């Protein structure tokens, strides 16, 4: 795992350009409104609330101020796309937001891009891109596309809010063409552990118990298995950690809200008492504070790559076809000394 990289909470200028919102297909609109309407063991997240949170964040006067993390991780996804030595005729960006992956790419890499997001307002202030783009409002859990449509599917910091992640991976695999590739990024289990621990300790002290305030995340040990079950092969999963320094706990929560990343779990506590919040801020600074008075917030990122099978792909050799034993490797030094 790469060492944690530190970022400072920046203040960015307001974006000047705007992109036209494309008309949403009927099925996509129905899926966007229908997704996640009721709680249950298999539905930990309120998808309607998440849509409202993202729409609210996109309509803020300066939406780019809180999206530095999305841009950073979108660049990481784009870097992995650039590592594939080919031009993709048609690509799909799931949970595209304002275009945090597309801004790092060009027409030499992707000839045409379809951006999908559950929140229609994100397209109203989308980042300019030279790639011809079609915007579709749809739920990540119900993709309104035919089988074998896209050469590339990307997703950056969106799939951690999906209720049925195995189903989402199966749908991504289905819309990919043979020899197509899926490249994604999502938050990992250690994300915001400082905030989670501080809130829990403060609630235990002031209220005698605690409830979850940070949503659950998938474990890296499960991610490869889920992708394999969905039909992907030649898998790659790697992790990264990004630490962002903030003035205090309240600024952490403010920026999470501005990113549309507020908790939308069904079992969330709707209100925190003022005394509890002040206690959590003090605990945060005492346990994790930096020497300059700021506090760090850790974001663990899982990057994943999976391919859809095609006959032209490299295949492992048949069992027993090896002509050299691994035991012979120990003889290499002896052979070199003889030379």
PDB file of N, CA and C in Angstrom, residues 37-73:
ATOM      1  N   UNK A  37     -35.982   2.934  -2.101  1.00  0.00           N
ATOM      2  CA  UNK A  37     -37.076   3.661  -1.470  1.00  0.00           C
ATOM      3  C   UNK A  37     -37.469   3.093  -0.129  1.00  0.00           C
ATOM      4  N   UNK A  38     -36.970   1.930   0.254  1.00  0.00           N
ATOM      5  CA  UNK A  38     -37.364   1.332   1.517  1.00  0.00           C
ATOM      6  C   UNK A  38     -36.173   0.677   2.184  1.00  0.00           C
ATOM      7  N   UNK A  39     -36.235   0.615   3.523  1.00  0.00           N
ATOM      8  CA  UNK A  39     -35.144   0.038   4.288  1.00  0.00           C
ATOM      9  C   UNK A  39     -35.271  -1.466   4.328  1.00  0.00           C
ATOM     10  N   UNK A  40     -34.146  -2.128   4.617  1.00  0.00           N
ATOM     11  CA  UNK A  40     -34.148  -3.567   4.750  1.00  0.00           C
ATOM     12  C   UNK A  40     -32.731  -4.052   4.950  1.00  0.00           C
ATOM     13  N   UNK A  41     -32.598  -5.352   5.263  1.00  0.00           N
ATOM     14  CA  UNK A  41     -31.279  -5.912   5.512  1.00  0.00           C
ATOM     15  C   UNK A  41     -30.378  -5.769   4.297  1.00  0.00           C
ATOM     16  N   UNK A  42     -30.959  -5.858   3.081  1.00  0.00           N
ATOM     17  CA  UNK A  42     -30.168  -5.745   1.871  1.00  0.00           C
ATOM     18  C   UNK A  42     -30.097  -4.341   1.325  1.00  0.00           C
ATOM     19  N   UNK A  43     -30.682  -3.372   2.041  1.00  0.00           N
ATOM     20  CA  UNK A  43     -30.691  -1.981   1.573  1.00  0.00           C
ATOM     21  C   UNK A  43     -30.267  -1.064   2.713  1.00  0.00           C
ATOM     22  N   UNK A  44     -28.953  -0.975   2.962  1.00  0.00           N
ATOM     23  CA  UNK A  44     -28.503  -0.145   4.083  1.00  0.00           C
ATOM     24  C   UNK A  44     -28.629   1.351   3.842  1.00  0.00           C
ATOM     25  N   UNK A  45     -28.747   1.772   2.562  1.00  0.00           N
ATOM     26  CA  UNK A  45     -28.727   3.199   2.252  1.00  0.00           C
ATOM     27  C   UNK A  45     -30.068   3.677   1.701  1.00  0.00           C
ATOM     28  N   UNK A  46     -30.412   4.897   2.068  1.00  0.00           N
ATOM     29  CA  UNK A  46     -31.600   5.577   1.546  1.00  0.00           C
ATOM     30  C   UNK A  46     -31.192   6.285   0.252  1.00  0.00           C
ATOM     31  N   UNK A  47     -31.476   5.676  -0.889  1.00  0.00           N
ATOM     32  CA  UNK A  47     -31.015   6.202  -2.164  1.00  0.00           C
ATOM     33  C   UNK A  47     -31.707   7.516  -2.528  1.00  0.00           C
ATOM     34  N   UNK A  48     -32.942   7.682  -2.116  1.00  0.00           N
ATOM     35  CA  UNK A  48     -33.627   8.948  -2.378  1.00  0.00           C
ATOM     36  C   UNK A  48     -32.954  10.094  -1.621  1.00  0.00           C
ATOM     37  N   UNK A  49     -32.569   9.835  -0.393  1.00  0.00           N
ATOM     38  CA  UNK A  49     -31.872  10.862   0.380  1.00  0.00           C
ATOM     39  C   UNK A  49     -30.518  11.172  -0.247  1.00  0.00           C
ATOM     40  N   UNK A  50     -29.806  10.156  -0.709  1.00  0.00           N
ATOM     41  CA  UNK A  50     -28.510  10.397  -1.341  1.00  0.00           C
ATOM     42  C   UNK A  50     -28.662  11.259  -2.592  1.00  0.00           C
ATOM     43  N   UNK A  51     -29.721  11.020  -3.356  1.00  0.00           N
ATOM     44  CA  UNK A  51     -29.985  11.844  -4.544  1.00  0.00           C
ATOM     45  C   UNK A  51     -30.224  13.297  -4.137  1.00  0.00           C
ATOM     46  N   UNK A  52     -30.991  13.517  -3.064  1.00  0.00           N
ATOM     47  CA  UNK A  52     -31.243  14.882  -2.589  1.00  0.00           C
ATOM     48  C   UNK A  52     -29.960  15.543  -2.107  1.00  0.00           C
ATOM     49  N   UNK A  53     -29.119  14.791  -1.405  1.00  0.00           N
ATOM     50  CA  UNK A  53     -27.863  15.340  -0.903  1.00  0.00           C
ATOM     51  C   UNK A  53     -26.958  15.786  -2.054  1.00  0.00           C
ATOM     52  N   UNK A  54     -26.850  14.960  -3.086  1.00  0.00           N
ATOM     53  CA  UNK A  54     -25.986  15.297  -4.219  1.00  0.00           C
ATOM     54  C   UNK A  54     -26.560  16.459  -5.024  1.00  0.00           C
ATOM     55  N   UNK A  55     -27.875  16.490  -5.174  1.00  0.00           N
ATOM     56  CA  UNK A  55     -28.501  17.615  -5.880  1.00  0.00           C
ATOM     57  C   UNK A  55     -28.297  18.917  -5.124  1.00  0.00           C
ATOM     58  N   UNK A  56     -28.415  18.877  -3.791  1.00  0.00           N
ATOM     59  CA  UNK A  56     -28.205  20.077  -2.998  1.00  0.00           C
ATOM     60  C   UNK A  56     -26.763  20.553  -3.122  1.00  0.00           C
ATOM     61  N   UNK A  57     -25.813  19.622  -3.028  1.00  0.00           N
ATOM     62  CA  UNK A  57     -24.401  19.995  -3.107  1.00  0.00           C
ATOM     63  C   UNK A  57     -24.055  20.595  -4.463  1.00  0.00           C
ATOM     64  N   UNK A  58     -24.666  20.074  -5.531  1.00  0.00           N
ATOM     65  CA  UNK A  58     -24.362  20.564  -6.885  1.00  0.00           C
ATOM     66  C   UNK A  58     -24.886  21.972  -7.119  1.00  0.00           C
ATOM     67  N   UNK A  59     -25.889  22.398  -6.349  1.00  0.00           N
ATOM     68  CA  UNK A  59     -26.470  23.726  -6.539  1.00  0.00           C
ATOM     69  C   UNK A  59     -25.848  24.785  -5.637  1.00  0.00           C
ATOM     70  N   UNK A  60     -24.833  24.418  -4.868  1.00  0.00           N
ATOM     71  CA  UNK A  60     -24.150  25.417  -4.049  1.00  0.00           C
ATOM     72  C   UNK A  60     -23.509  26.465  -4.949  1.00  0.00           C
ATOM     73  N   UNK A  61     -23.341  27.704  -4.457  1.00  0.00           N
ATOM     74  CA  UNK A  61     -22.774  28.770  -5.299  1.00  0.00           C
ATOM     75  C   UNK A  61     -21.400  28.440  -5.850  1.00  0.00           C
ATOM     76  N   UNK A  62     -20.575  27.747  -5.080  1.00  0.00           N
ATOM     77  CA  UNK A  62     -19.219  27.396  -5.518  1.00  0.00           C
ATOM     78  C   UNK A  62     -18.995  25.907  -5.273  1.00  0.00           C
ATOM     79  N   UNK A  63     -19.565  25.040  -6.098  1.00  0.00           N
ATOM     80  CA  UNK A  63     -19.492  23.593  -5.837  1.00  0.00           C
ATOM     81  C   UNK A  63     -18.082  23.030  -5.885  1.00  0.00           C
ATOM     82  N   UNK A  64     -17.178  23.654  -6.637  1.00  0.00           N
ATOM     83  CA  UNK A  64     -15.827  23.113  -6.778  1.00  0.00           C
ATOM     84  C   UNK A  64     -15.014  23.222  -5.495  1.00  0.00           C
ATOM     85  N   UNK A  65     -15.424  24.083  -4.549  1.00  0.00           N
ATOM     86  CA  UNK A  65     -14.639  24.294  -3.335  1.00  0.00           C
ATOM     87  C   UNK A  65     -14.481  23.021  -2.516  1.00  0.00           C
ATOM     88  N   UNK A  66     -15.461  22.144  -2.575  1.00  0.00           N
ATOM     89  CA  UNK A  66     -15.435  20.940  -1.741  1.00  0.00           C
ATOM     90  C   UNK A  66     -15.094  19.675  -2.527  1.00  0.00           C
ATOM     91  N   UNK A  67     -14.727  19.809  -3.776  1.00  0.00           N
ATOM     92  CA  UNK A  67     -14.563  18.620  -4.623  1.00  0.00           C
ATOM     93  C   UNK A  67     -13.115  18.315  -4.953  1.00  0.00           C
ATOM     94  N   UNK A  68     -12.191  18.837  -4.164  1.00  0.00           N
ATOM     95  CA  UNK A  68     -10.772  18.571  -4.378  1.00  0.00           C
ATOM     96  C   UNK A  68     -10.463  17.078  -4.278  1.00  0.00           C
ATOM     97  N   UNK A  69     -11.138  16.376  -3.359  1.00  0.00           N
ATOM     98  CA  UNK A  69     -10.887  14.943  -3.209  1.00  0.00           C
ATOM     99  C   UNK A  69     -11.405  14.171  -4.413  1.00  0.00           C
ATOM    100  N   UNK A  70     -12.585  14.531  -4.905  1.00  0.00           N
ATOM    101  CA  UNK A  70     -13.125  13.868  -6.096  1.00  0.00           C
ATOM    102  C   UNK A  70     -12.204  14.087  -7.304  1.00  0.00           C
ATOM    103  N   UNK A  71     -11.652  15.291  -7.428  1.00  0.00           N
ATOM    104  CA  UNK A  71     -10.741  15.557  -8.542  1.00  0.00           C
ATOM    105  C   UNK A  71      -9.456  14.754  -8.405  1.00  0.00           C
ATOM    106  N   UNK A  72      -8.959  14.624  -7.185  1.00  0.00           N
ATOM    107  CA  UNK A  72      -7.729  13.862  -6.952  1.00  0.00           C
ATOM    108  C   UNK A  72      -7.920  12.389  -7.308  1.00  0.00           C
ATOM    109  N   UNK A  73      -9.004  11.796  -6.838  1.00  0.00           N
ATOM    110  CA  UNK A  73      -9.246  10.373  -7.107  1.00  0.00           C
ATOM    111  C   UNK A  73      -9.645  10.167  -8.570  1.00  0.00           C
TER     112      UNK A  73
END
